[in-house]
Coordinates of N, CA and C in Angstrom, one line a residue:
M285 N 92.2 112.6 150.4 CA 92.4 113.3 151.2 C 93.7 113.2 151.8
K286 N 94.2 114.4 152.1 CA 95.6 114.6 152.4 C 95.7 115.6 153.5
L287 N 96.5 115.2 154.6 CA 96.7 116.1 155.7 C 97.6 116.8 156.2
A288 N 97.6 117.8 156.7 CA 99.1 118.8 157.2 C 98.7 118.7 158.6
I289 N 100.0 118.0 159.1 CA 100.1 117.8 160.7 C 101.5 118.6 161.2
G290 N 101.1 119.3 162.3 CA 102.5 119.7 163.1 C 102.1 119.6 164.4
C291 N 103.2 120.0 165.2 CA 103.4 120.2 166.7 C 104.4 120.8 167.3
D292 N 104.4 120.8 168.5 CA 105.6 121.7 169.3 C 106.2 120.5 170.2
H293 N 106.9 120.9 170.8 CA 107.4 120.0 171.8 C 106.7 119.1 172.8
G294 N 105.6 119.8 173.0 CA 104.6 119.3 173.9 C 103.8 118.3 173.4
G295 N 103.5 118.2 172.1 CA 102.7 117.5 171.3 C 103.3 116.3 170.4
Y296 N 104.5 116.3 170.5 CA 105.5 115.7 169.9 C 105.3 114.0 170.1
E297 N 104.9 113.8 171.3 CA 104.6 112.3 171.4 C 103.2 112.0 171.3
L298 N 102.4 112.8 171.2 CA 100.8 112.4 170.6 C 101.0 112.4 169.2
K299 N 101.6 113.3 168.5 CA 102.0 113.5 167.0 C 102.1 112.1 166.3
C300 N 103.5 111.5 167.2 CA 103.9 110.2 166.7 C 102.7 109.1 166.5
E301 N 101.8 109.3 167.8 CA 100.9 108.1 167.6 C 99.8 108.6 166.8
V302 N 99.5 109.9 166.4 CA 98.7 109.9 165.4 C 99.0 109.5 164.0
L303 N 100.4 109.9 163.7 CA 100.8 109.4 162.5 C 101.0 107.9 162.0
K304 N 101.3 107.2 163.3 CA 100.9 105.6 163.2 C 99.4 105.4 162.8
H305 N 98.7 106.2 163.5 CA 97.1 105.8 163.2 C 96.8 106.1 161.5
L306 N 97.5 107.3 161.2 CA 97.1 107.6 159.9 C 97.7 106.7 158.9
N307 N 98.9 106.3 159.5 CA 99.5 105.2 158.3 C 98.9 104.0 158.3
E308 N 98.1 103.4 159.3 CA 97.2 102.3 159.3 C 96.2 102.4 158.8
R309 N 95.5 103.7 158.7 CA 94.2 104.1 158.0 C 94.5 104.2 156.4
G310 N 96.0 104.5 156.0 CA 96.3 104.6 154.5 C 96.1 106.1 154.2
I311 N 96.1 107.0 155.1 CA 95.9 108.6 154.9 C 97.0 109.5 154.8
E312 N 97.0 109.8 153.7 CA 98.2 110.6 153.1 C 98.4 112.1 154.1
Y313 N 99.7 112.5 154.4 CA 99.8 113.6 155.2 C 101.3 114.2 155.1
I314 N 101.5 115.3 155.2 CA 102.7 116.3 155.3 C 102.8 116.4 156.7
D315 N 103.9 116.2 157.1 CA 104.4 116.3 158.5 C 105.4 117.5 158.4
F316 N 104.8 118.5 159.3 CA 105.8 119.7 159.1 C 106.4 120.0 160.6
G317 N 106.7 118.7 161.3 CA 107.5 118.9 162.6 C 106.5 119.3 163.6
C318 N 107.2 119.4 164.7 CA 108.6 119.3 164.9 C 108.8 117.9 165.3
D319 N 110.2 117.5 165.5 CA 110.6 116.2 165.3 C 111.1 115.7 166.6
S320 N 111.1 116.3 167.8 CA 111.3 115.6 169.2 C 110.9 116.6 170.2
T321 N 111.2 116.3 171.4 CA 110.6 116.9 172.7 C 111.3 118.1 172.8
A322 N 112.5 118.6 172.2 CA 113.1 119.5 172.6 C 112.3 120.9 172.1
S323 N 112.4 121.8 173.1 CA 111.5 123.2 173.0 C 111.6 123.8 171.7
V324 N 110.3 124.2 171.0 CA 110.3 125.1 170.1 C 109.3 126.0 170.2
D325 N 108.9 126.9 169.2 CA 107.7 128.0 169.4 C 106.7 127.5 168.6
Y326 N 105.6 127.2 169.3 CA 104.6 126.5 168.5 C 103.9 127.4 167.4
P327 N 104.1 128.7 167.4 CA 103.5 129.5 166.2 C 104.2 129.1 164.7
V328 N 105.2 128.8 164.8 CA 106.1 128.4 163.9 C 105.3 127.4 163.0
Y329 N 105.0 126.1 163.8 CA 104.4 125.0 163.5 C 102.9 125.2 163.0
A330 N 102.3 126.1 163.6 CA 100.9 126.4 163.2 C 100.8 126.8 161.9
K331 N 101.7 127.9 161.8 CA 101.8 128.7 160.4 C 102.1 127.9 159.2
K332 N 103.1 126.8 159.6 CA 103.3 125.9 158.3 C 102.1 124.9 158.0
V333 N 101.2 124.6 159.1 CA 100.0 123.8 158.7 C 99.0 124.6 158.1
T334 N 98.7 126.0 158.8 CA 97.8 126.5 158.1 C 98.0 127.0 157.0
D335 N 99.3 127.4 156.5 CA 99.8 127.8 154.9 C 99.5 126.9 154.1
A336 N 99.8 125.5 154.5 CA 99.5 124.4 153.7 C 97.9 124.2 153.3
V337 N 97.2 124.5 154.4 CA 95.6 124.3 154.3 C 95.1 125.4 153.1
T338 N 95.7 126.6 153.6 CA 95.0 127.8 152.9 C 95.7 127.8 151.2
A339 N 96.8 127.0 151.2 CA 97.4 127.2 149.7 C 96.5 125.7 149.0
K340 N 95.8 125.0 149.6 CA 95.3 123.7 149.3 C 96.3 122.7 149.1
E341 N 97.3 122.6 149.5 CA 98.3 121.6 149.5 C 97.7 120.5 150.4
A342 N 96.9 120.8 151.3 CA 96.4 119.8 152.1 C 94.7 120.1 152.5
D343 N 94.1 119.3 152.6 CA 92.6 119.4 152.9 C 92.3 119.8 154.0
L344 N 93.0 119.2 154.9 CA 92.7 119.5 156.4 C 94.1 119.6 157.4
G345 N 94.2 120.3 158.5 CA 95.3 120.5 159.3 C 95.1 119.8 160.5
I346 N 95.9 119.3 161.2 CA 96.0 118.8 162.7 C 97.4 119.4 163.2
L347 N 96.9 120.0 164.5 CA 98.1 120.7 165.2 C 97.9 120.4 166.8
I348 N 99.0 119.9 167.1 CA 99.2 119.1 168.6 C 100.1 120.3 169.3
C349 N 99.9 120.7 170.5 CA 100.8 121.4 171.5 C 100.3 120.8 172.8
G350 N 100.9 121.2 174.0 CA 100.7 120.6 175.0 C 99.1 120.7 175.4
T351 N 98.5 121.8 175.5 CA 97.2 121.9 175.6 C 96.3 121.9 174.6
G352 N 96.8 122.5 173.4 CA 96.0 122.6 172.0 C 95.6 124.1 172.1
L353 N 95.9 124.8 173.3 CA 95.4 126.2 173.2 C 96.2 127.3 172.3
G354 N 97.5 127.2 172.7 CA 98.1 128.0 172.1 C 98.1 127.8 170.5
M355 N 98.1 126.6 169.9 CA 97.9 126.4 168.4 C 96.7 126.5 167.9
S356 N 95.6 126.5 168.7 CA 94.4 126.9 168.0 C 94.3 128.4 167.9
M357 N 95.0 129.4 169.1 CA 94.9 130.7 168.9 C 95.7 131.0 167.8
A358 N 96.9 130.5 167.5 CA 97.7 131.0 166.6 C 97.1 130.6 164.9
A359 N 96.4 129.6 164.9 CA 96.0 129.1 163.7 C 94.5 129.8 163.3
N360 N 93.9 130.3 164.4 CA 92.7 131.1 164.2 C 93.1 132.6 163.7
K361 N 94.3 132.8 163.7 CA 94.9 134.4 163.2 C 94.6 134.3 161.8
V362 N 94.6 133.2 161.1 CA 94.9 133.2 159.7 C 93.5 132.9 159.0
E363 N 93.6 134.1 158.0 CA 92.3 134.1 157.4 C 91.8 132.8 156.5
G364 N 90.6 132.3 156.5 CA 90.5 131.1 156.0 C 90.4 129.8 156.8
I365 N 90.9 130.1 158.0 CA 91.2 129.0 158.9 C 90.1 128.9 160.1
R366 N 89.4 127.7 160.1 CA 88.4 127.5 161.3 C 88.9 126.6 162.0
A367 N 90.2 126.9 163.0 CA 90.6 125.9 164.0 C 89.8 125.5 165.3
A368 N 89.7 124.1 165.5 CA 88.6 124.0 166.5 C 89.7 123.1 167.4
L369 N 89.6 123.2 168.8 CA 90.4 122.7 169.9 C 89.4 121.7 170.4
C370 N 89.8 120.5 170.2 CA 88.7 119.2 170.6 C 89.3 118.3 171.4
H371 N 89.1 117.9 172.6 CA 89.4 116.8 173.3 C 88.1 115.9 173.7
D372 N 87.2 115.7 172.9 CA 86.2 114.4 172.9 C 85.7 114.4 171.3
A373 N 85.3 113.2 171.2 CA 85.0 113.0 170.1 C 83.9 113.6 169.2
F374 N 82.8 113.8 170.2 CA 81.6 114.6 169.8 C 81.9 115.9 169.2
S375 N 82.7 116.5 170.1 CA 83.1 118.0 169.2 C 83.9 118.0 168.0
A376 N 84.6 116.9 168.1 CA 85.3 116.9 166.6 C 84.4 116.6 165.6
A377 N 83.4 115.6 165.7 CA 82.3 115.4 164.7 C 81.4 116.8 164.2
A378 N 81.1 117.6 165.6 CA 80.3 118.6 165.5 C 80.9 119.8 164.8
T379 N 82.2 119.8 165.2 CA 82.7 121.2 164.4 C 83.0 121.0 163.0
K380 N 83.0 119.9 162.4 CA 83.3 119.5 161.0 C 81.7 119.8 160.4
E381 N 80.7 119.3 160.9 CA 79.5 119.4 160.6 C 78.6 120.4 160.7
H382 N 79.1 121.2 161.5 CA 78.5 122.8 161.8 C 79.3 123.7 161.4
N383 N 80.6 123.6 161.9 CA 81.5 124.8 161.5 C 82.2 124.6 160.4
N384 N 82.3 123.4 159.8 CA 83.3 123.3 158.8 C 84.7 123.7 159.1
A385 N 85.1 123.3 160.1 CA 86.5 123.3 160.5 C 87.4 122.7 159.5
N386 N 88.5 123.3 159.5 CA 89.7 122.9 158.4 C 90.9 122.3 159.4
V387 N 90.9 122.8 160.7 CA 92.2 122.6 161.3 C 91.4 122.0 162.8
L388 N 92.2 120.8 163.1 CA 91.9 120.1 164.4 C 93.3 120.4 165.2
C389 N 92.7 120.7 166.5 CA 94.0 121.4 167.7 C 93.8 120.3 168.7
M390 N 94.6 119.5 169.2 CA 94.5 118.8 170.3 C 95.6 119.2 171.4
G391 N 95.5 118.7 172.6 CA 96.5 118.8 173.7 C 97.2 117.5 173.9
G392 N 98.4 117.5 173.8 CA 99.3 116.2 174.1 C 99.4 115.8 175.5
R393 N 99.2 116.9 176.4 CA 99.3 116.6 177.7 C 98.0 116.5 178.5
I394 N 97.0 116.4 177.5 CA 95.4 116.5 178.2 C 94.8 115.2 177.7
I395 N 95.3 114.6 176.6 CA 94.5 113.3 176.0 C 95.5 112.5 175.6
G396 N 95.0 111.1 175.9 CA 96.0 109.9 175.5 C 95.7 109.6 173.8
P397 N 96.3 108.7 173.5 CA 96.8 108.3 172.3 C 95.4 107.7 171.6
G398 N 94.8 106.7 172.5 CA 93.6 106.1 172.0 C 92.3 107.0 171.6
L399 N 92.0 108.2 172.7 CA 91.1 109.1 172.5 C 91.6 109.9 171.3
A400 N 92.9 110.5 171.2 CA 93.1 111.2 169.9 C 93.0 110.8 168.7
C401 N 93.0 109.3 168.5 CA 93.0 108.7 167.1 C 91.5 108.8 167.1
L402 N 90.5 108.7 167.9 CA 89.1 108.5 167.7 C 88.6 110.2 167.2
I403 N 89.3 110.9 168.1 CA 88.8 112.7 167.7 C 89.4 112.7 166.0
V404 N 90.6 112.1 165.8 CA 91.1 112.3 164.4 C 90.0 111.9 163.3
D405 N 89.7 110.4 163.7 CA 88.7 110.1 162.9 C 87.6 110.6 162.9
N406 N 87.1 111.0 163.8 CA 85.7 111.9 163.6 C 85.8 113.3 163.1
F407 N 86.9 113.8 163.0 CA 87.2 115.1 162.5 C 87.5 114.8 160.9
I408 N 88.2 113.9 160.4 CA 88.4 113.7 158.9 C 87.1 113.1 158.4
D409 N 86.5 112.3 159.1 CA 85.6 111.4 158.3 C 84.2 112.1 158.6
T410 N 84.0 113.3 159.4 CA 82.6 113.8 159.2 C 82.4 114.8 158.4
P411 N 81.4 114.9 157.4 CA 81.2 116.1 156.2 C 80.8 117.1 156.8
F412 N 81.1 118.3 156.3 CA 80.1 119.6 156.7 C 78.6 119.5 156.1
S413 N 77.8 119.7 156.9 CA 76.3 119.9 156.4 C 75.9 120.4 155.5
N414 N 76.4 121.6 155.0 CA 76.4 122.4 153.7 C 75.0 123.2 154.3
D415 N 74.3 123.1 155.3 CA 73.2 123.6 155.5 C 73.2 125.0 155.3
E416 N 72.0 125.6 155.1 CA 72.3 127.3 154.7 C 72.5 127.8 156.1
R417 N 72.0 127.5 157.0 CA 72.1 128.3 158.6 C 73.7 128.2 158.8
H418 N 74.3 127.2 158.4 CA 75.5 127.1 159.1 C 76.5 127.9 158.1
I419 N 76.2 127.7 157.0 CA 76.9 128.7 156.0 C 77.0 130.4 156.3
R420 N 75.5 130.4 156.6 CA 75.2 131.9 156.7 C 76.2 132.4 158.0
R421 N 76.0 131.6 159.0 CA 76.6 131.7 160.3 C 78.2 132.0 160.1
L422 N 78.9 130.9 159.2 CA 80.2 131.0 159.2 C 80.5 132.2 158.4
S423 N 79.8 132.8 157.5 CA 80.2 133.8 156.7 C 80.0 135.1 157.4
L424 N 79.5 135.1 158.5 CA 79.5 136.3 159.3 C 80.9 136.7 159.9
F425 N 81.7 135.8 160.0 CA 83.2 136.0 160.5 C 84.2 135.3 159.6
D426 N 83.9 134.6 158.5 CA 84.9 134.1 157.8 C 84.5 134.3 156.5
P427 N 85.3 135.3 155.6 CA 84.5 136.0 154.2 C 85.0 134.6 153.4
T428 N 85.9 133.7 153.6 CA 86.0 132.5 152.5 C 84.6 131.9 152.5
M429 N 83.9 131.8 153.3 CA 82.4 131.1 153.4 C 81.6 131.6 152.4
A430 N 81.6 133.1 152.3 CA 80.5 133.8 151.9 C 80.3 133.3 150.4

């Protein structure tokens, strides 16, 4: 398992905590930045992470901005990306199991590091169900699932 992770200035501090957690778990990742709390444009980092996921350089992506909203909107503009904004552990597992989400978005100004790490764990550890009904539904809006 390899992850692609990126953030803007509003998500930088939470990204640092998530990276520590990934290191503790021994999970490989590519950090696409940003690297400080200096103001940056979130779509730049969303593109870097989604490009890595669609190119199969990474299995899954994680994007963090202040609310997670901007990152999720930018990520979902990319064909083949199914980004989910999650601020609770149940949604993180459900979106993988039912929606085969491949990018997790979170808000650094919304949740704390403990919850964020639990959300990340649920997201990366939950498999897609492969149920026909979920594949059918996903193929209605994502041609890569057909």
